[in-house]
Every structure is written in structure tokens, then in C-alpha cells.
XYZ file of C-alpha atoms in Angstrom:
328
model
C -14.511 -16.432 -8.721
C -14.116 -15.385 -4.838
C -10.531 -14.121 -4.183
C -9.243 -15.497 -1.278
C -7.562 -12.438 0.298
C -4.747 -12.223 3.492
C -5.544 -9.665 6.392
C -3.164 -8.379 8.163
C -3.908 -5.716 10.890
C -0.737 -4.844 11.680
C 0.095 -3.122 14.975
C -1.458 -4.508 18.213
C -1.861 -1.486 20.349
C -3.024 0.583 17.374
C -6.248 0.720 15.520
C -6.016 -2.059 13.442
C -7.545 -4.804 15.599
C -10.229 -2.786 15.664
C -10.567 -2.169 11.802
C -10.292 -5.715 11.076
C -13.277 -6.392 13.465
C -15.742 -3.176 12.427
C -14.115 -5.518 8.608
C -15.467 -8.564 9.681
C -19.112 -7.239 10.493
C -19.284 -5.800 7.690
C -19.509 -9.111 5.383
C -17.947 -9.501 2.230
C -17.796 -11.718 -0.911
C -14.224 -12.924 -0.777
C -13.088 -15.017 1.655
C -11.322 -12.981 4.461
C -8.175 -14.601 6.708
C -7.126 -12.426 9.060
C -3.245 -13.693 9.574
C -3.119 -12.638 13.342
C -3.778 -13.455 17.475
C -7.499 -15.171 17.862
C -7.008 -13.824 21.472
C -5.676 -10.180 20.105
C -8.853 -10.050 17.834
C -11.597 -11.934 20.632
C -10.735 -9.273 22.994
C -11.275 -6.578 20.588
C -14.584 -7.896 19.793
C -15.496 -7.814 22.759
C -14.477 -4.614 24.272
C -15.869 -3.152 21.560
C -19.544 -5.393 22.366
C -19.582 -6.428 18.257
C -19.704 -10.444 17.229
C -16.789 -12.489 15.740
C -17.080 -15.309 15.274
C -13.183 -16.919 14.463
C -13.645 -19.823 11.458
C -10.334 -21.941 10.695
C -8.557 -21.833 7.783
C -7.611 -25.048 5.282
C -6.176 -23.575 2.664
C -6.812 -26.687 0.878
C -10.489 -26.198 1.022
C -12.516 -23.932 -1.462
C -12.634 -20.205 -0.877
C -16.507 -19.470 0.370
C -17.557 -15.812 1.447
C -17.247 -14.503 4.900
C -19.980 -14.857 6.748
C -21.128 -11.461 8.373
C -19.779 -11.456 12.014
C -17.047 -13.800 10.931
C -13.343 -13.688 10.297
C -10.903 -17.087 9.204
C -8.576 -16.905 10.762
C -4.271 -18.017 10.531
C -2.978 -17.930 13.802
C 0.281 -16.098 14.616
C 1.287 -15.496 19.142
C 2.208 -12.212 20.049
C 4.540 -12.538 22.722
C 2.487 -10.526 25.382
C -0.709 -8.885 25.414
C -1.507 -5.802 24.064
C -2.442 -2.829 25.073
C -4.791 -0.474 23.048
C -2.993 3.349 23.062
C 0.443 1.322 24.355
C 3.502 0.357 22.070
C 5.423 -2.991 23.373
C 8.441 -3.938 21.991
C 8.321 -7.409 22.571
C 5.414 -8.015 20.139
C 7.380 -6.235 17.335
C 8.840 -9.688 15.721
C 4.610 -10.666 15.803
C 3.680 -7.883 13.636
C 6.438 -9.146 11.252
C 6.032 -12.623 11.585
C 1.687 -11.454 10.679
C 2.962 -10.156 7.394
C 5.668 -13.016 6.831
C 3.278 -15.460 6.809
C 0.523 -13.252 5.150
C 2.946 -12.724 1.799
C 4.408 -16.115 2.051
C 0.854 -17.576 1.165
C 0.440 -15.107 -1.385
C 3.476 -16.362 -2.994
C 2.451 -19.716 -2.933
C -0.806 -19.530 -4.000
C -3.173 -19.951 -1.335
C -4.236 -16.131 -1.071
C -5.403 -14.100 -4.034
C -4.389 -11.208 -2.350
C -3.461 -9.185 0.777
C -4.893 -6.264 2.859
C -2.642 -4.710 4.892
C -3.517 -2.886 8.883
C -1.056 -0.244 10.161
C 1.981 -1.393 11.862
C 4.460 0.789 13.953
C 7.962 1.318 12.519
C 9.137 3.094 15.141
C 8.317 0.460 18.018
C 9.932 -1.621 15.404
C 12.840 0.004 14.915
C 12.986 0.525 18.439
C 12.937 -3.548 19.111
C 15.884 -3.773 17.296
C 14.808 -4.594 14.106
C 15.743 -2.760 10.793
C 12.177 -1.649 8.864
C 11.408 0.763 6.908
C 8.233 0.012 6.248
C 5.763 -2.922 4.503
C 6.474 -1.797 0.914
C 10.405 -2.380 1.211
C 9.957 -5.409 3.859
C 7.654 -7.767 1.093
C 9.868 -6.689 -1.351
C 13.010 -8.280 0.086
C 10.909 -10.827 1.020
C 9.892 -11.743 -2.816
C 13.172 -10.883 -3.983
C 12.305 -8.320 -6.334
C 14.739 -5.159 -6.993
C 12.616 -2.194 -7.804
C 8.742 -1.639 -6.576
C 6.777 1.006 -6.520
C 3.942 2.746 -3.680
C 0.870 3.733 -5.390
C -2.073 5.315 -3.899
C -4.970 6.190 -5.557
C -8.287 7.756 -4.000
C -11.338 7.690 -6.934
C -9.831 8.354 -10.269
C -6.190 10.005 -9.324
C -3.568 7.340 -8.171
C 0.153 8.532 -7.138
C 2.582 6.775 -7.530
C 6.559 7.812 -5.684
C 9.706 7.440 -6.693
C 11.386 7.647 -3.498
C 9.455 6.833 -0.442
C 10.358 7.288 2.912
C 13.659 9.400 2.729
C 14.683 12.193 4.874
C 13.906 15.116 2.457
C 18.023 16.156 2.090
C 18.352 12.646 0.944
C 15.501 12.847 -2.030
C 18.204 14.763 -4.620
C 20.426 11.898 -4.970
C 17.980 8.624 -5.264
C 15.948 10.373 -8.160
C 18.062 9.017 -10.331
C 17.554 8.141 -14.337
C 18.087 4.431 -14.016
C 15.687 4.645 -10.802
C 13.110 7.077 -12.849
C 13.501 4.072 -15.791
C 12.758 1.331 -13.334
C 9.641 2.654 -11.673
C 7.644 3.872 -14.815
C 8.000 1.025 -16.566
C 6.902 -1.182 -13.661
C 4.017 1.914 -13.711
C 3.173 1.747 -16.669
C 3.188 -2.395 -16.873
C 1.762 -2.234 -13.436
C -1.417 0.620 -15.301
C -1.516 -1.717 -18.297
C -1.785 -4.945 -16.598
C -3.301 -4.988 -13.296
C -5.515 -1.769 -14.252
C -5.705 -2.596 -17.893
C -5.537 0.887 -18.847
C -5.068 -0.315 -22.741
C -2.251 2.719 -23.379
C -1.214 4.374 -19.970
C -0.919 8.272 -19.396
C 1.748 9.107 -17.271
C 2.447 12.298 -15.700
C 5.141 13.313 -14.329
C 6.101 15.837 -11.762
C 9.686 18.064 -11.849
C 12.078 17.657 -8.232
C 12.605 21.244 -8.383
C 10.093 24.277 -8.117
C 8.780 25.015 -11.090
C 10.490 22.251 -12.511
C 13.729 24.055 -12.431
C 12.750 27.159 -14.459
C 14.993 25.882 -17.114
C 18.006 25.478 -14.259
C 17.650 28.106 -12.715
C 16.139 26.482 -9.352
C 17.746 23.284 -10.194
C 19.008 21.200 -13.055
C 17.930 17.771 -11.769
C 15.048 18.107 -14.308
C 17.712 18.946 -17.655
C 20.010 16.622 -16.574
C 18.473 13.345 -15.161
C 14.538 13.704 -15.305
C 14.500 14.624 -18.932
C 16.866 11.810 -21.059
C 15.255 9.471 -18.706
C 11.570 10.915 -20.129
C 12.937 10.914 -23.553
C 14.409 7.145 -23.597
C 11.091 6.149 -22.361
C 9.110 7.538 -24.724
C 11.569 6.052 -27.471
C 9.878 2.976 -26.497
C 6.049 4.411 -26.976
C 5.682 4.909 -23.180
C 2.810 7.525 -22.559
C 4.670 10.791 -20.740
C 3.800 14.044 -19.896
C 6.212 16.308 -18.116
C 8.081 16.750 -16.331
C 5.937 19.838 -15.245
C 5.909 21.192 -11.609
C 4.496 19.757 -9.020
C 1.652 22.304 -8.324
C 0.940 22.763 -12.300
C 0.511 18.909 -12.723
C -1.670 18.110 -9.380
C -4.629 20.741 -11.010
C -7.826 19.446 -12.524
C -6.988 20.351 -16.428
C -3.720 18.268 -16.129
C -4.715 15.531 -13.809
C -7.858 15.055 -16.821
C -4.973 14.279 -18.952
C -3.168 11.124 -16.743
C -4.080 7.970 -15.577
C -1.617 8.487 -13.081
C 1.058 11.056 -11.535
C 4.607 10.082 -10.948
C 5.840 12.382 -7.916
C 9.292 12.699 -6.445
C 8.955 12.013 -2.977
C 6.421 11.080 -0.701
C 5.286 14.590 0.356
C 5.348 16.541 -2.740
C 2.460 13.649 -3.691
C 0.905 11.971 -1.090
C -0.767 15.265 0.804
C -3.173 15.821 -2.606
C -4.010 12.626 -2.869
C -5.017 12.426 1.196
C -6.563 16.063 0.883
C -9.123 14.319 -2.007
C -9.449 11.108 -0.446
C -8.245 10.912 2.911
C -10.396 7.556 4.771
C -11.163 6.165 1.787
C -7.763 6.259 -0.277
C -6.053 2.635 -0.716
C -2.460 2.388 -0.946
C -0.953 -0.188 -3.451
C 1.943 -1.816 -3.994
C 3.352 -2.452 -7.804
C 5.881 -4.708 -9.131
C 5.191 -6.976 -6.702
C 4.762 -10.689 -7.348
C 0.981 -10.727 -5.532
C -1.149 -8.061 -5.172
C -0.963 -5.513 -1.717
C -2.687 -3.290 -1.016
C -3.066 -1.389 2.095
C -5.075 1.943 4.524
C -3.788 5.537 3.597
C -3.234 6.235 7.483
C -1.297 4.689 10.897
C -1.768 3.527 13.656
C -3.980 6.006 15.550
C -2.312 5.066 19.389
C -4.880 8.462 20.185
C -7.848 6.918 19.698
C -7.184 3.456 19.793
C -9.157 0.830 21.842
C -12.327 3.369 22.095
C -14.475 2.451 19.222
C -14.332 5.408 16.746
C -11.560 4.588 14.251
C -13.436 5.053 10.445
C -12.573 1.741 8.430
C -13.371 3.592 5.696
C -10.088 3.019 3.992
C -9.605 -0.709 5.116
C -12.802 -1.060 2.965
C -11.220 0.596 0.503
C -8.757 -1.262 0.353
C -10.280 -4.642 0.621
C -12.173 -3.681 -2.476
C -9.842 -2.816 -4.334
C -8.307 -6.053 -3.848
C -11.115 -8.108 -4.532
C -11.183 -5.984 -8.096
C -7.190 -6.887 -8.862
C -7.943 -10.415 -8.068
C -10.448 -10.783 -10.420
C -9.178 -8.788 -13.052
C -5.645 -11.198 -12.782
C -8.176 -14.484 -12.721
C -9.630 -13.150 -16.058
């Protein structure tokens, strides 16, 4: 199988276009289709002094590996020319259109997976568009009630109960029904997408020391443990809730195929410390495969040719692997 992978470079003023050009020059066994403005990619390649040939994409033709120095292109036009390092609100709709076009292509089976570069949520919101992130955008577009954000680096996988929420709102968002939905999606994805026959999931507590028997918070006793017990009765292998500083230790991680953290900065600092630069963001629960980089737009180094595309390469490799597993 030759997977056909859609690639969205993300914010045009960030490092995404540079990463796409570098990815093109690495070559691939998959067919990589950039959903982007052709002039942006050509301008970026010229600035980097790297070759880039944009090939017309025909979804009716058989998928063929992308030659080194090339990308297939599904064009989407920017409103205004981009300048590296300088955000421009008129181009915010362009960013969302690349995401929409690529995701709709996945839903229509024109693409086998989607790999996304970094977007800048602030400039999209400054343009008057409500946007909290890729994960939520794709869930709404696909008509999916709940998706799960999971990052992976080497053998460590960390999924999140809540994502882009202020810390003061996390406790109210950790509910029994939400936990049941998210753990069910995580379990099913590990089994069906990653082909782990009996997934073992470690679950963090919300409070320090997992609530210390109720002395440091009662969410573990009143919400988390009942939800886990209900799912254990259905046969799921769940460990916890354990304090995060206990669960994220080698002996405990050796027992788990994935860890479920209650909020963004409970789990992701550990993951990024372990694998920053080659970690992959994977959205679970969508009707298509979506992977992404583990970093932001890095406006401070955009256009300088120094951005490391290790995470984008890892995201592409993960998308190819998942697409091949799905085809079996």
C-alpha cells in the first residue's frame, strides 16, 4: 500500500511552510499532498535555497511515492502574501480553509490520513473566528461528539481528559460521563488503530497525591474511581487513579500502554521532556487518521532556515504506519 497523506503547513508566518519544504526534500514512500498556497511554498523554498517541484494532484490517479524535492499540491490561496514571523489576521481564514479542505478529503477517502503543521490560535481568534484548536475543529467538522488528544514519543503515550481549558475550569469538566467516553475511545483506538489486543491504561488522579483519601480533594472518590469501576466491569484494564508523580515513573509506566492525564499540563510536560522534537500529536475518535507536530509556530525563528522538522517527520511516519494498519 502507498498511503496518500494530506499535509497542512499551518500558520503561513510560522515555521510550518519551512518544515513542509524540508519534508519534501527528505523524500517519502507515501504520496504527500500539500493543501496550501503554492506561491507560499515556492517562496519558502527559494528563501531556503532548497529545490521544490509542485506536482498536480489527481485523486483519480493511483497513489505514487513523492519524489525527493517534490510535493503534490492541492492549492488553497492566501488572502495576502505572508511574511515570516509576522502574523496577519486576513490570512486566518486561509489557515482554516486548508484544514477544512484536507479533512473533507479524508472524509471522502481521497486521503488516507492527515498530517498538520502548527497553527496560531491567537491570530485566528483575533480575526473574529472562534477557534480553540485543531482537535475541536476536526471534531465539529466530522460531526463527532467527543475526540481524544494523545501525544506519543517512543513507547510513551499520553492522552488527555481536558485540553485547552483554564486550570480553574478543569475540575468541573472532569465528570463521570466524560471520563467514560474518553477512556472508551482511548481503549478502542489502542485496540483497533494500534493493534494492542488488551490495552492497559494508567489513569492519573486530579489532585496532588490523588486526593490523599479525600483530604486534598474528593474528585477521585466521587467521580474518577466510580467511572473506572464501571468500565472495569466491562473488561477494561485500568490502573489507578494514581498520583501523577507516581504514575509517571518507569516501574508504573512499564505496566501501561497509555497514560490518561486529567489536564494539559499534567501529562504533556513529561511527554515533551522525553520526546520533544520527535513527539507526535494524534487525535483519537475521528473517522480519519490525524497526526500533528508537538510544537507551535515558533515565530521567533520563522524564515531563518533553522527549524527542526523532526516532529513533522515523526508525525508523517506515524500517519503512514496507522494508514497501513487500517488497510489490513
